[in-house]
mmCIF file of N, CA and C and ligand atoms in Angstrom:
data_model
loop_
_atom_site.group_PDB
_atom_site.id
_atom_site.type_symbol
_atom_site.label_atom_id
_atom_site.label_comp_id
_atom_site.label_asym_id
_atom_site.label_seq_id
_atom_site.Cartn_x
_atom_site.Cartn_y
_atom_site.Cartn_z
ATOM 1 N N MET A 1 4.064 -24.902 3.439
ATOM 2 C CA MET A 1 4.858 -25.187 2.233
ATOM 3 C C MET A 1 4.104 -24.710 0.999
ATOM 4 N N VAL A 2 4.664 -23.752 0.311
ATOM 5 C CA VAL A 2 4.026 -23.214 -0.890
ATOM 6 C C VAL A 2 4.433 -24.064 -2.086
ATOM 7 N N GLU A 3 3.458 -24.391 -2.890
ATOM 8 C CA GLU A 3 3.777 -25.177 -4.089
ATOM 9 C C GLU A 3 3.353 -24.430 -5.333
ATOM 10 N N ARG A 4 4.053 -24.680 -6.418
ATOM 11 C CA ARG A 4 3.709 -24.048 -7.686
ATOM 12 C C ARG A 4 2.386 -24.604 -8.207
ATOM 13 N N ILE A 5 1.636 -23.724 -8.883
ATOM 14 C CA ILE A 5 0.429 -24.168 -9.570
ATOM 15 C C ILE A 5 0.842 -25.127 -10.676
ATOM 16 N N ASP A 6 0.044 -26.121 -10.913
ATOM 17 C CA ASP A 6 0.298 -27.018 -12.042
ATOM 18 C C ASP A 6 -0.020 -26.256 -13.329
ATOM 19 N N PRO A 7 0.970 -26.033 -14.194
ATOM 20 C CA PRO A 7 0.737 -25.246 -15.424
ATOM 21 C C PRO A 7 -0.373 -25.840 -16.286
ATOM 22 N N GLU A 8 -0.607 -27.108 -16.165
ATOM 23 C CA GLU A 8 -1.660 -27.753 -16.949
ATOM 24 C C GLU A 8 -3.044 -27.209 -16.584
ATOM 25 N N ARG A 9 -3.135 -26.588 -15.422
ATOM 26 C CA ARG A 9 -4.435 -26.092 -14.956
ATOM 27 C C ARG A 9 -4.659 -24.639 -15.316
ATOM 28 N N ILE A 10 -3.689 -24.004 -15.978
ATOM 29 C CA ILE A 10 -3.803 -22.583 -16.298
ATOM 30 C C ILE A 10 -4.070 -22.408 -17.782
ATOM 31 N N PHE A 11 -5.029 -21.532 -18.088
ATOM 32 C CA PHE A 11 -5.395 -21.318 -19.480
ATOM 33 C C PHE A 11 -5.356 -19.827 -19.796
ATOM 34 N N GLY A 12 -5.398 -19.505 -21.063
ATOM 35 C CA GLY A 12 -5.519 -18.112 -21.463
ATOM 36 C C GLY A 12 -4.197 -17.416 -21.719
ATOM 37 N N PHE A 13 -3.109 -18.155 -21.800
ATOM 38 C CA PHE A 13 -1.830 -17.532 -22.139
ATOM 39 C C PHE A 13 -1.464 -17.871 -23.574
ATOM 40 N N ASP A 14 -0.809 -16.914 -24.246
ATOM 41 C CA ASP A 14 -0.477 -17.102 -25.651
ATOM 42 C C ASP A 14 0.633 -18.119 -25.861
ATOM 43 N N SER A 15 1.536 -18.182 -24.908
ATOM 44 C CA SER A 15 2.683 -19.066 -25.095
ATOM 45 C C SER A 15 3.017 -19.775 -23.792
ATOM 46 N N GLU A 16 3.766 -20.824 -23.938
ATOM 47 C CA GLU A 16 4.170 -21.567 -22.754
ATOM 48 C C GLU A 16 5.096 -20.725 -21.886
ATOM 49 N N ALA A 17 5.911 -19.865 -22.521
ATOM 50 C CA ALA A 17 6.826 -19.007 -21.755
ATOM 51 C C ALA A 17 6.032 -18.053 -20.863
ATOM 52 N N ASP A 18 4.958 -17.462 -21.419
ATOM 53 C CA ASP A 18 4.110 -16.566 -20.621
ATOM 54 C C ASP A 18 3.486 -17.318 -19.462
ATOM 55 N N ARG A 19 3.040 -18.506 -19.757
ATOM 56 C CA ARG A 19 2.383 -19.303 -18.721
ATOM 57 C C ARG A 19 3.381 -19.658 -17.625
ATOM 58 N N ASN A 20 4.568 -20.050 -18.018
ATOM 59 C CA ASN A 20 5.583 -20.405 -17.030
ATOM 60 C C ASN A 20 5.978 -19.204 -16.182
ATOM 61 N N ARG A 21 6.029 -18.020 -16.815
ATOM 62 C CA ARG A 21 6.362 -16.804 -16.069
ATOM 63 C C ARG A 21 5.286 -16.524 -15.025
ATOM 64 N N PHE A 22 4.026 -16.699 -15.428
ATOM 65 C CA PHE A 22 2.926 -16.490 -14.486
ATOM 66 C C PHE A 22 3.035 -17.449 -13.312
ATOM 67 N N VAL A 23 3.320 -18.698 -13.594
ATOM 68 C CA VAL A 23 3.440 -19.701 -12.536
ATOM 69 C C VAL A 23 4.538 -19.309 -11.556
ATOM 70 N N GLU A 24 5.665 -18.835 -12.093
ATOM 71 C CA GLU A 24 6.794 -18.455 -11.247
ATOM 72 C C GLU A 24 6.449 -17.239 -10.387
ATOM 73 N N GLN A 25 5.788 -16.240 -10.997
ATOM 74 C CA GLN A 25 5.428 -15.039 -10.240
ATOM 75 C C GLN A 25 4.411 -15.369 -9.158
ATOM 76 N N ASP A 26 3.433 -16.177 -9.516
ATOM 77 C CA ASP A 26 2.421 -16.582 -8.543
ATOM 78 C C ASP A 26 3.074 -17.311 -7.374
ATOM 79 N N TYR A 27 4.028 -18.149 -7.709
ATOM 80 C CA TYR A 27 4.730 -18.908 -6.671
ATOM 81 C C TYR A 27 5.498 -17.970 -5.741
ATOM 82 N N LEU A 28 6.200 -16.997 -6.319
ATOM 83 C CA LEU A 28 6.958 -16.046 -5.510
ATOM 84 C C LEU A 28 6.032 -15.233 -4.616
ATOM 85 N N ILE A 29 4.925 -14.750 -5.187
ATOM 86 C CA ILE A 29 3.996 -13.923 -4.422
ATOM 87 C C ILE A 29 3.429 -14.714 -3.254
ATOM 88 N N ARG A 30 3.052 -15.931 -3.514
ATOM 89 C CA ARG A 30 2.490 -16.731 -2.423
ATOM 90 C C ARG A 30 3.551 -17.147 -1.415
ATOM 91 N N SER A 31 4.820 -17.036 -1.813
ATOM 92 C CA SER A 31 5.922 -17.274 -0.882
ATOM 93 C C SER A 31 6.279 -16.007 -0.122
ATOM 94 N N GLY A 32 5.626 -14.865 -0.479
ATOM 95 C CA GLY A 32 5.905 -13.598 0.172
ATOM 96 C C GLY A 32 7.094 -12.868 -0.426
ATOM 97 N N MET A 33 7.441 -13.197 -1.673
ATOM 98 C CA MET A 33 8.601 -12.587 -2.316
ATOM 99 C C MET A 33 8.168 -11.726 -3.500
ATOM 100 N N CYS A 34 8.903 -10.607 -3.708
ATOM 101 C CA CYS A 34 8.633 -9.761 -4.862
ATOM 102 C C CYS A 34 8.954 -10.516 -6.153
ATOM 103 N N PRO A 35 8.004 -10.533 -7.114
ATOM 104 C CA PRO A 35 8.271 -11.217 -8.381
ATOM 105 C C PRO A 35 9.312 -10.504 -9.233
ATOM 106 N N ASN A 36 9.672 -9.285 -8.850
ATOM 107 C CA ASN A 36 10.690 -8.542 -9.581
ATOM 108 C C ASN A 36 12.076 -8.685 -8.947
ATOM 109 N N GLY A 37 12.174 -9.572 -7.987
ATOM 110 C CA GLY A 37 13.490 -9.901 -7.457
ATOM 111 C C GLY A 37 13.975 -9.041 -6.311
ATOM 112 N N HIS A 38 13.058 -8.409 -5.555
ATOM 113 C CA HIS A 38 13.470 -7.535 -4.463
ATOM 114 C C HIS A 38 13.387 -8.185 -3.088
ATOM 115 N N GLY A 39 13.138 -9.449 -3.061
ATOM 116 C CA GLY A 39 13.089 -10.117 -1.762
ATOM 117 C C GLY A 39 11.717 -10.041 -1.126
ATOM 118 N N LEU A 40 11.693 -10.064 0.194
ATOM 119 C CA LEU A 40 10.431 -10.164 0.918
ATOM 120 C C LEU A 40 9.487 -8.991 0.668
ATOM 121 N N LEU A 41 8.220 -9.304 0.500
ATOM 122 C CA LEU A 41 7.174 -8.292 0.399
ATOM 123 C C LEU A 41 6.723 -7.903 1.799
ATOM 124 N N ALA A 42 6.263 -6.658 1.929
ATOM 125 C CA ALA A 42 5.713 -6.202 3.196
ATOM 126 C C ALA A 42 4.228 -6.536 3.235
ATOM 127 N N GLU A 43 3.748 -7.011 4.355
ATOM 128 C CA GLU A 43 2.333 -7.298 4.502
ATOM 129 C C GLU A 43 1.577 -6.002 4.741
ATOM 130 N N THR A 44 0.418 -5.880 4.084
ATOM 131 C CA THR A 44 -0.416 -4.694 4.258
ATOM 132 C C THR A 44 -1.830 -5.140 4.593
ATOM 133 N N ASP A 45 -2.704 -4.153 4.795
ATOM 134 C CA ASP A 45 -4.101 -4.467 5.101
ATOM 135 C C ASP A 45 -4.764 -5.241 3.977
ATOM 136 N N TYR A 46 -4.376 -4.921 2.746
ATOM 137 C CA TYR A 46 -5.057 -5.513 1.604
ATOM 138 C C TYR A 46 -4.300 -6.684 0.986
ATOM 139 N N GLY A 47 -3.087 -6.924 1.441
ATOM 140 C CA GLY A 47 -2.333 -8.014 0.833
ATOM 141 C C GLY A 47 -0.848 -7.841 1.081
ATOM 142 N N GLN A 48 -0.094 -7.628 -0.004
ATOM 143 C CA GLN A 48 1.348 -7.481 0.143
ATOM 144 C C GLN A 48 1.856 -6.395 -0.803
ATOM 145 N N ARG A 49 2.963 -5.764 -0.432
ATOM 146 C CA ARG A 49 3.536 -4.720 -1.243
ATOM 147 C C ARG A 49 5.058 -4.782 -1.191
ATOM 148 N N CYS A 50 5.692 -4.472 -2.337
ATOM 149 C CA CYS A 50 7.144 -4.369 -2.364
ATOM 150 C C CYS A 50 7.538 -2.933 -2.076
ATOM 151 N N GLU A 51 8.383 -2.742 -1.065
ATOM 152 C CA GLU A 51 8.812 -1.398 -0.695
ATOM 153 C C GLU A 51 9.713 -0.794 -1.768
ATOM 154 N N GLN A 52 10.343 -1.635 -2.550
ATOM 155 C CA GLN A 52 11.353 -1.140 -3.486
ATOM 156 C C GLN A 52 10.780 -0.749 -4.837
ATOM 157 N N CYS A 53 9.897 -1.571 -5.414
ATOM 158 C CA CYS A 53 9.404 -1.240 -6.752
ATOM 159 C C CYS A 53 7.930 -0.860 -6.742
ATOM 160 N N GLY A 54 7.265 -0.949 -5.570
ATOM 161 C CA GLY A 54 5.878 -0.546 -5.497
ATOM 162 C C GLY A 54 4.904 -1.592 -5.991
ATOM 163 N N PHE A 55 5.409 -2.756 -6.364
ATOM 164 C CA PHE A 55 4.519 -3.846 -6.756
ATOM 165 C C PHE A 55 3.574 -4.152 -5.604
ATOM 166 N N PHE A 56 2.291 -4.329 -5.913
ATOM 167 C CA PHE A 56 1.393 -4.772 -4.852
ATOM 168 C C PHE A 56 0.404 -5.796 -5.367
ATOM 169 N N THR A 57 -0.116 -6.573 -4.461
ATOM 170 C CA THR A 57 -1.048 -7.633 -4.814
ATOM 171 C C THR A 57 -1.987 -7.854 -3.648
ATOM 172 N N ASN A 58 -3.199 -8.296 -3.945
ATOM 173 C CA ASN A 58 -4.101 -8.633 -2.836
ATOM 174 C C ASN A 58 -3.998 -10.108 -2.475
ATOM 175 N N THR A 59 -3.041 -10.776 -3.086
ATOM 176 C CA THR A 59 -2.773 -12.169 -2.720
ATOM 177 C C THR A 59 -1.876 -12.203 -1.498
ATOM 178 N N ARG A 60 -2.300 -12.877 -0.486
ATOM 179 C CA ARG A 60 -1.492 -12.962 0.729
ATOM 180 C C ARG A 60 -0.516 -14.121 0.641
ATOM 181 N N ALA A 61 0.564 -13.994 1.392
ATOM 182 C CA ALA A 61 1.540 -15.072 1.433
ATOM 183 C C ALA A 61 0.973 -16.256 2.196
ATOM 184 N N GLU A 62 1.305 -17.420 1.734
ATOM 185 C CA GLU A 62 0.906 -18.636 2.436
ATOM 186 C C GLU A 62 2.016 -19.044 3.389
ATOM 187 N N GLY A 63 1.627 -19.779 4.413
ATOM 188 C CA GLY A 63 2.636 -20.344 5.299
ATOM 189 C C GLY A 63 3.138 -19.386 6.347
ATOM 190 N N ARG A 64 2.577 -18.150 6.382
ATOM 191 C CA ARG A 64 3.025 -17.204 7.411
ATOM 192 C C ARG A 64 2.197 -17.351 8.673
ATOM 193 N N ARG A 65 1.093 -18.072 8.552
ATOM 194 C CA ARG A 65 0.211 -18.216 9.703
ATOM 195 C C ARG A 65 0.932 -18.896 10.857
ATOM 196 N N ASP A 66 1.834 -19.826 10.534
ATOM 197 C CA ASP A 66 2.543 -20.548 11.598
ATOM 198 C C ASP A 66 3.696 -19.731 12.148
ATOM 199 N N ALA A 67 4.057 -18.648 11.435
ATOM 200 C CA ALA A 67 5.248 -17.892 11.850
ATOM 201 C C ALA A 67 4.984 -17.094 13.117
HETATM 202 ZN ZN1 ZN B 1 9.901 -5.300 -5.962
#
């Protein structure tokens, strides 16, 4: 079960909107979803990648170990 980061624990953003956007993107990435709205990310050697927009991250999805 992936959970969102507590926004209270995140620093260094200029506005609450930026911080909330980061929390949402982080949540999607850790859920294995493209933060740009393209659905599931493909797993790669280094992390995950979106086949559609080329977004990539070295953050792996959580909760796939049981799959
Ligand atoms: Zn994408």
